XYZ file of C-alpha atoms in Angstrom:
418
model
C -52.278 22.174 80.830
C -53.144 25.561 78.908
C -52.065 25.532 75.182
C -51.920 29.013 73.318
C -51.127 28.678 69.566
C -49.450 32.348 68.637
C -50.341 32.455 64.886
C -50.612 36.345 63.737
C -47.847 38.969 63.092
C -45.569 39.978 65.511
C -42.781 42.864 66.380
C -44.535 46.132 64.834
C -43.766 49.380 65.751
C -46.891 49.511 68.568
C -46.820 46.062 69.934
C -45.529 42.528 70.394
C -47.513 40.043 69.724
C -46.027 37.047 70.057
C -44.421 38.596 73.854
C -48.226 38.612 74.434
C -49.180 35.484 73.563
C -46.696 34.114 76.099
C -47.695 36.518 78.762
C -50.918 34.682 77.840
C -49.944 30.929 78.832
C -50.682 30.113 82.468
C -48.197 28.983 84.424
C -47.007 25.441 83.391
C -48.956 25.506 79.977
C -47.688 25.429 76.469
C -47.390 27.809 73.448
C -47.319 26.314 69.960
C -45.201 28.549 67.379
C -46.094 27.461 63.875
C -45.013 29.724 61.568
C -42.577 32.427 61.026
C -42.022 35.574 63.348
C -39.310 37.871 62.317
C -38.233 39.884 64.797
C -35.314 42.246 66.249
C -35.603 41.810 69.964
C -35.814 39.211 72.384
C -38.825 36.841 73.502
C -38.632 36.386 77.497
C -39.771 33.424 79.199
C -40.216 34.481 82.808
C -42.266 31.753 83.912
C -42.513 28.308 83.682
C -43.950 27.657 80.418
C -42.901 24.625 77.354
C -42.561 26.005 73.738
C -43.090 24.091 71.261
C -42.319 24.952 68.033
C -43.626 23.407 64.856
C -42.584 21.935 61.596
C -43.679 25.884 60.258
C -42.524 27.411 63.081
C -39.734 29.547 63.467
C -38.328 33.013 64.736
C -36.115 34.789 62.542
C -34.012 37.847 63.907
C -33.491 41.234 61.868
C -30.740 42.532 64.590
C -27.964 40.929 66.829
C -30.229 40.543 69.409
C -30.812 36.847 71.287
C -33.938 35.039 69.802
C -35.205 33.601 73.348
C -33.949 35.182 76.344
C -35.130 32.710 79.543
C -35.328 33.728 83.313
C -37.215 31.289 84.692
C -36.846 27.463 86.377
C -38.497 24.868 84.451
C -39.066 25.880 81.082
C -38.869 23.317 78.054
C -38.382 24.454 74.375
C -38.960 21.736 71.678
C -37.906 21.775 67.960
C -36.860 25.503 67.655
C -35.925 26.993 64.735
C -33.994 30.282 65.045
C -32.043 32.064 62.720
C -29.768 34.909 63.121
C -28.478 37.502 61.373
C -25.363 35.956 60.386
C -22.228 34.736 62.259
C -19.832 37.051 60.628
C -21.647 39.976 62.370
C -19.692 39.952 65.361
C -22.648 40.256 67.650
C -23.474 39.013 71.360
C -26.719 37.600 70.443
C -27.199 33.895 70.970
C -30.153 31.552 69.730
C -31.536 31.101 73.070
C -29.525 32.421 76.439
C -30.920 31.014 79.526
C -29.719 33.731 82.291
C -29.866 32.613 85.955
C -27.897 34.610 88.696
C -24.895 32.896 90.615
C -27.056 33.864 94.141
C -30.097 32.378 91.974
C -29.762 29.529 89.440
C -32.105 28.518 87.435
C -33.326 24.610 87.562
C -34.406 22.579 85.363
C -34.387 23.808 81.736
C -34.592 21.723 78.682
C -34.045 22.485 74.667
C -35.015 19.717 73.154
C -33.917 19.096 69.368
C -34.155 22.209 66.586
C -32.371 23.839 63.939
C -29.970 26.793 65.215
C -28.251 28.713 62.518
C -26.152 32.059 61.546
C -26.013 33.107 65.073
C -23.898 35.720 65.950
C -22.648 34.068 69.269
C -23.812 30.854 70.486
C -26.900 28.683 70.011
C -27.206 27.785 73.676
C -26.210 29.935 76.111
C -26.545 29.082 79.517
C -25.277 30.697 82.882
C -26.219 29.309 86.462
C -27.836 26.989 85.443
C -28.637 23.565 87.599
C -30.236 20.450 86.213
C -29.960 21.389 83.166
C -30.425 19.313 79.633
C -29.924 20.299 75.665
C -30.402 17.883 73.398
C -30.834 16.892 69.578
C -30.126 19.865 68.388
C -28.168 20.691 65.152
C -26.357 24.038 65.317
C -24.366 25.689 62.337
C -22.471 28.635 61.543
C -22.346 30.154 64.897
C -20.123 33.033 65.710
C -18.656 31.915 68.608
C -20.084 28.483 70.451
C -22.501 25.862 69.745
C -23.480 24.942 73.326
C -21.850 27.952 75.717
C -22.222 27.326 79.605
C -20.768 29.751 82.130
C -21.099 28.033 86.195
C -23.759 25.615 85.402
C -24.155 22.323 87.270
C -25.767 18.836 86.984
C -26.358 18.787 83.406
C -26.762 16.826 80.451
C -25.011 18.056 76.909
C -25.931 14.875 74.266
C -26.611 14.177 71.203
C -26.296 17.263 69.492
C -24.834 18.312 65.965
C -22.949 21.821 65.876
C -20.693 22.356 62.843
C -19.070 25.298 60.979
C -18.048 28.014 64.214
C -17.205 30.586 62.351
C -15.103 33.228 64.926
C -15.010 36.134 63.204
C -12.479 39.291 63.409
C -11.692 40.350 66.777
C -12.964 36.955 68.534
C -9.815 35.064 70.139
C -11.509 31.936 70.316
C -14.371 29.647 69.265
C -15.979 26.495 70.416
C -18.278 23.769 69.551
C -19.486 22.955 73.142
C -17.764 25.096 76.189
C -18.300 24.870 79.801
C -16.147 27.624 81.896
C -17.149 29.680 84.879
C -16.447 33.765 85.235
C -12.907 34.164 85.752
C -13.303 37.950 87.133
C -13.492 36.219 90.489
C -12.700 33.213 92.519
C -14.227 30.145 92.441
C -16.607 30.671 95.647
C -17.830 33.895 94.205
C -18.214 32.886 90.430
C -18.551 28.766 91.057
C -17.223 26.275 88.278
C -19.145 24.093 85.940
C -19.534 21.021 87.641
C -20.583 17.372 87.064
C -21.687 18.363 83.768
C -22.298 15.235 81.004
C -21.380 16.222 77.606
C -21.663 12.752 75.491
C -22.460 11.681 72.085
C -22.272 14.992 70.558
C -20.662 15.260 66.153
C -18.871 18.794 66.567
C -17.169 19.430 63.150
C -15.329 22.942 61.835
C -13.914 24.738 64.085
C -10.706 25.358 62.447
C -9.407 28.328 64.665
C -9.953 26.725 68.149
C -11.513 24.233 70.106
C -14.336 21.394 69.678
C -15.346 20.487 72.642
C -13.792 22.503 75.723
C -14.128 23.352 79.651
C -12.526 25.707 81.465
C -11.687 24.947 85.370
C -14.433 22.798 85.096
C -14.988 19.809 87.842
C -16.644 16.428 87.240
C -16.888 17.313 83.853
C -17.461 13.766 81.750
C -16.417 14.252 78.101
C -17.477 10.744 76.482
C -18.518 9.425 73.226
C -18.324 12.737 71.027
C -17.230 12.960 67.470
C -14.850 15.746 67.089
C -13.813 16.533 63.413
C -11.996 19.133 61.758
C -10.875 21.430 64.821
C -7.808 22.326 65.469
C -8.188 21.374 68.831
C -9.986 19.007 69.577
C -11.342 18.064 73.690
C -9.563 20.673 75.980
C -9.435 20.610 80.106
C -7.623 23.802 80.672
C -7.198 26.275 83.595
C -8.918 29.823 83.789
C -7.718 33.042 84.941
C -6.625 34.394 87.957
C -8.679 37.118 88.505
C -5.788 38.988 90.022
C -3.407 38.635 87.048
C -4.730 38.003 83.970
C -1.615 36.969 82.413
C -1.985 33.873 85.104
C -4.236 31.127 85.429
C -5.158 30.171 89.318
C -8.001 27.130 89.129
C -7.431 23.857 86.955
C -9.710 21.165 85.705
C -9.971 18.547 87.920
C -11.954 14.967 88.168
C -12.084 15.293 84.667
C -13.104 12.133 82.419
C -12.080 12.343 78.989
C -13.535 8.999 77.174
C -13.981 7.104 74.090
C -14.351 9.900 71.989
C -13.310 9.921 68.031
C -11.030 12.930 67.086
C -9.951 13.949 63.776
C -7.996 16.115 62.400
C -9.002 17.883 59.293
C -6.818 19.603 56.202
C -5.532 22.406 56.132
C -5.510 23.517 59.973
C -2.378 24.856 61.934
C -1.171 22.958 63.997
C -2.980 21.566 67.368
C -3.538 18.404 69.934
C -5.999 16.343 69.394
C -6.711 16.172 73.064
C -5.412 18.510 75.738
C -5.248 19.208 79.252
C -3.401 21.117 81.387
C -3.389 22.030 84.804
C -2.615 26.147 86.682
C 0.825 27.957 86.084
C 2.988 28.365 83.269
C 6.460 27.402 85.062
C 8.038 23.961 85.508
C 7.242 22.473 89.006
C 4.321 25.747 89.264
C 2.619 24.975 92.769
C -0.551 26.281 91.350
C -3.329 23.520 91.464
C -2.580 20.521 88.987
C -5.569 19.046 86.617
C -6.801 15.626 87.485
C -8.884 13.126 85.847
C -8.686 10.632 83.098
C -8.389 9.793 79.216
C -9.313 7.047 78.299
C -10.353 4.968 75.357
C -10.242 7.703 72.958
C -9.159 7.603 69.275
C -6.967 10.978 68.177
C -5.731 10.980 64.151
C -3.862 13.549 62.755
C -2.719 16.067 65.416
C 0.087 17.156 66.322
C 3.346 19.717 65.267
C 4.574 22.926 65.993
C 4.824 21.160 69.855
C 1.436 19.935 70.117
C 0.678 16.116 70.280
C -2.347 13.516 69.477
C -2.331 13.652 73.049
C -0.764 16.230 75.506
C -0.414 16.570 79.011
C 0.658 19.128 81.666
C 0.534 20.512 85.225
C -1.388 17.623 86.548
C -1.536 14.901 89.084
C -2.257 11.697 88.878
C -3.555 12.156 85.663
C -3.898 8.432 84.065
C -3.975 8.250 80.103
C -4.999 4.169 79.221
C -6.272 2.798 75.964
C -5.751 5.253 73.942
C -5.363 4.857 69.860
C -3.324 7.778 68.902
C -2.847 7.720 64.896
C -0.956 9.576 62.396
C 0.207 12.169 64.470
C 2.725 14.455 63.923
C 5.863 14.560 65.712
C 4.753 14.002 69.198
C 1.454 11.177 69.392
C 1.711 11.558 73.213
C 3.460 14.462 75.397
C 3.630 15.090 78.867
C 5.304 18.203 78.527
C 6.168 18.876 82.526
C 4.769 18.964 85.973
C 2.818 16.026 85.989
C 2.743 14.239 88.968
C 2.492 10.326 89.623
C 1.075 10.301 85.743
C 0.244 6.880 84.366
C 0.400 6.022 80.388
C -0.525 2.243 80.162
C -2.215 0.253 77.201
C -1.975 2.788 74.704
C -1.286 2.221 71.168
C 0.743 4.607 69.167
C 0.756 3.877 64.845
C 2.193 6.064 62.235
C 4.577 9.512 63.442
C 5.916 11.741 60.863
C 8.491 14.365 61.201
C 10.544 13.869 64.552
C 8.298 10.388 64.951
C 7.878 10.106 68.761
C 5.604 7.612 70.277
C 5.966 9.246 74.003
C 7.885 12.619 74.570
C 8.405 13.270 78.208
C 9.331 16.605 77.216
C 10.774 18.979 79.949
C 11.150 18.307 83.491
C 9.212 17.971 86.986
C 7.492 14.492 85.710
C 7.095 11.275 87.274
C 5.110 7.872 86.915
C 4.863 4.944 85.334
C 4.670 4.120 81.246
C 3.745 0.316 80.787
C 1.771 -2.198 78.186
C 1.926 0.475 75.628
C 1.833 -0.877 72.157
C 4.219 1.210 69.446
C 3.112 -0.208 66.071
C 5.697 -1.547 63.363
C 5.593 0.923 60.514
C 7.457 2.915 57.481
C 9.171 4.762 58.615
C 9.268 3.504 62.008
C 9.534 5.739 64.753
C 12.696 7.602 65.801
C 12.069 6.882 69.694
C 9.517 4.966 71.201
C 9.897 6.807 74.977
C 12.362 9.800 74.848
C 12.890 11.695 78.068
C 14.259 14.972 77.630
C 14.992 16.143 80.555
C 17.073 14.672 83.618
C 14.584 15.828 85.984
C 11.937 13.112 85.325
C 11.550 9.695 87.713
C 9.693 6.962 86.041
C 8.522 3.405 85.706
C 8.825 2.264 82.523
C 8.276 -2.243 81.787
C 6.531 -4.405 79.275
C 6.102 -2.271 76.293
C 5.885 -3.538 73.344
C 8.559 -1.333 71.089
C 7.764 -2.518 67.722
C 10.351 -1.660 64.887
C 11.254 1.969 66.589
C 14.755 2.971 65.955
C 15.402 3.796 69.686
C 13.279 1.873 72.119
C 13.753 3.909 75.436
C 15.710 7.350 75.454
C 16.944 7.898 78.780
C 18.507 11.785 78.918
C 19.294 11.772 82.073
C 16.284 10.803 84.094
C 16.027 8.239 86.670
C 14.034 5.255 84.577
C 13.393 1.993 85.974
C 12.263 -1.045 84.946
């Protein structure tokens, strides 16, 4: 394997020096970066080539432009270091973007480990993208997204450290790690993110949305991450409609949602700790209903303003079981409507404040079973252990163990048996 080692200045008025040094490396070989380039436009990697940078080694941008722009199947980067120009800029430029084409994917690319920081959008950036991996890296204060994919399948997400997401003025949202898919079209034009792995990732501060996040996506496993300090934490939600933007038309589904750790931080408005809803906005929508699973997860301290530690809606057969859902507020599980043949078993519910609700079966157009749930004996206890509030709502509910709550079971209406 060839090995160039770029080593002189780069990104004067004439030339490019390091872009030449890559044109340089043979297909399959290696460049070695080990020591600063500033520059203010983008390094492409259109072939095959690893990058390894360094404990010198590192590009720092002078515009909003991305660091490493990639184009090609099986490239590797180790150990980058890029910095931005700041993630308060409100720029599109990410540390690296790996660009494949939805008639074209890429295969096969790896970041491996590195320092990302004061990026102006997202560290990683990734669209069409197959067999993908990022790993070990430690991200912080992006603009918008840690770890950004857009209809990229097969991949790994693990092990990586993104903190302080900074969304600045005019952004709507922000995320730690993201996987979505182009909601201009429909899902066999612009295809999900699929059977993605995102596990043992620490996401911390991202106080105006979401830590860890897909959009539509399918297969998606969500296990073993540390989410702190978000006011969101894990969210399965539904894109757009493409024809109505005020609509979504194409939910999560085959989702697993598992044994992560999410906390709640000071200070934040209100949010769920984990969330996941299905297409529609009505109650009893026939738009297509999330499915998947949540399980084994610890939520503390969300909740409020109608969010919940955990909170479900438009989905079928979703199953919630083992749960540890702590110090929420108001609500420490919701299934606020249209969820279909939904199952809440084994889950442990400890410490509500304000309207202190172990499980709110909110509106109507709900149906399942709620068993070998465990409500905790506290001060104050809870108001209601199960409250239905609607009459529209058929469940199973047997062998729960109530603790001290005030109310054990609060029927309103619905059709409960035992």
């Amino acid at each position: 394997m060839g090995r160039t080692t770029a080593t002189r200045a780069a990104d004067d008025a004439d030339q490019d020096v390091l872009q030449d040094a890559l044109r340089a490396v043979p297909l399959g070989g290696a460049i070695v970066i080990d020591r600063e380039w500033v520059r203010s436009r983008s390094l492409v990697v259109d072939r095959p080539v690893r990058i390894r940078f360094t404990e010198e080694g590192r590009i720092r941008m002078v515009t909003t432009a991305t660091a490493v722009v990639v184009t090609a199947s099986g490239v590797e980067i180790d150990d980058a270091d890029i910095r931005g120009v700041g993630s308060e800029s409100g720029g599109e430029g990410h540390g690296i973007a790996v660009m494949g084409d939805r008639l074209a994917p890429l295969r096969g690319v790896v970041v491996r480990g590195g320092r990302f920081r004061d990026l102006p959008h997202d560290g990683v950036h990734l669209e069409y993208c197959d067999h993908f991996r990022v790993t070990g890296t430690t991200m912080d204060r992006v603009g918008y997204a840690g770890v950004l994919g857009v209809g990229v399948v097969d991949g790994v997400i693990d092990r990586n450290r993104v903190s302080d997401v900074r969304q600045p003025r005019g952004r709507v949202n922000s995320y730690g790690i993201a996987l979505t898919r182009d909601a201009t079209a429909t899902p066999d034009v612009t295809r999900r993110s699929a059977r993605v792995r995102v596990v043992d990732n620490h996401v911390s501060g991202v106080p105006a949305w979401e830590g860890i996040d897909t959009h539509a996506g399918e297969g998606i496993e969500i296990r073993g991450n540390v989410v702190t300090a978000c006011r969101v934490g894990i969210a399965a939600v539904p894109s757009k409609d493409p024809d109505d933007r005020t609509q979504t038309s194409v939910a999560p589904i085959d989702l697993v949602i598992a044994d992560n750790v999410v906390t709640r931080g000071p200070g934040l408005p209100a949010g769920s700790g984990i969330l996941v809803s299905g297409a529609g906005t009505t109650v009893g929508s026939t738009r297509p209903r999330a499915t998947g699973r949540v399980i084994g997860n610890v939520v503390t301290g969300y909740g409020g303003g109608g969010e919940a530690g955990i909170l479900v809606k438009l989905t079928r057969g979703m199953v919630l079981d083992g749960n540890r859902v702590r110090s929420s507020a108001d609500n420490a599980i919701c299934l606020v409507h249209s969820n279909a043949a939904a199952v809440a078993r084994n889950n442990s519910v400890r410490g509500v404040s304000g309207t202190r609700v172990g499980v709110n079966i909110r509106a109507g157009a709900n149906d399942g079973s709620i068993h070998h749930n465990a409500f905790a004996v506290t001060q104050p206890a809870l108001a209601v252990a199960v409250r239905f509030g609607d009459p529209d709502n058929r469940f199973h509910v047997s062998d729960n163990d109530w603790g001290n709550a005030r109310v054990d079971l609060a029927r309103g209406g619905a059709v409960v048996t035992s």
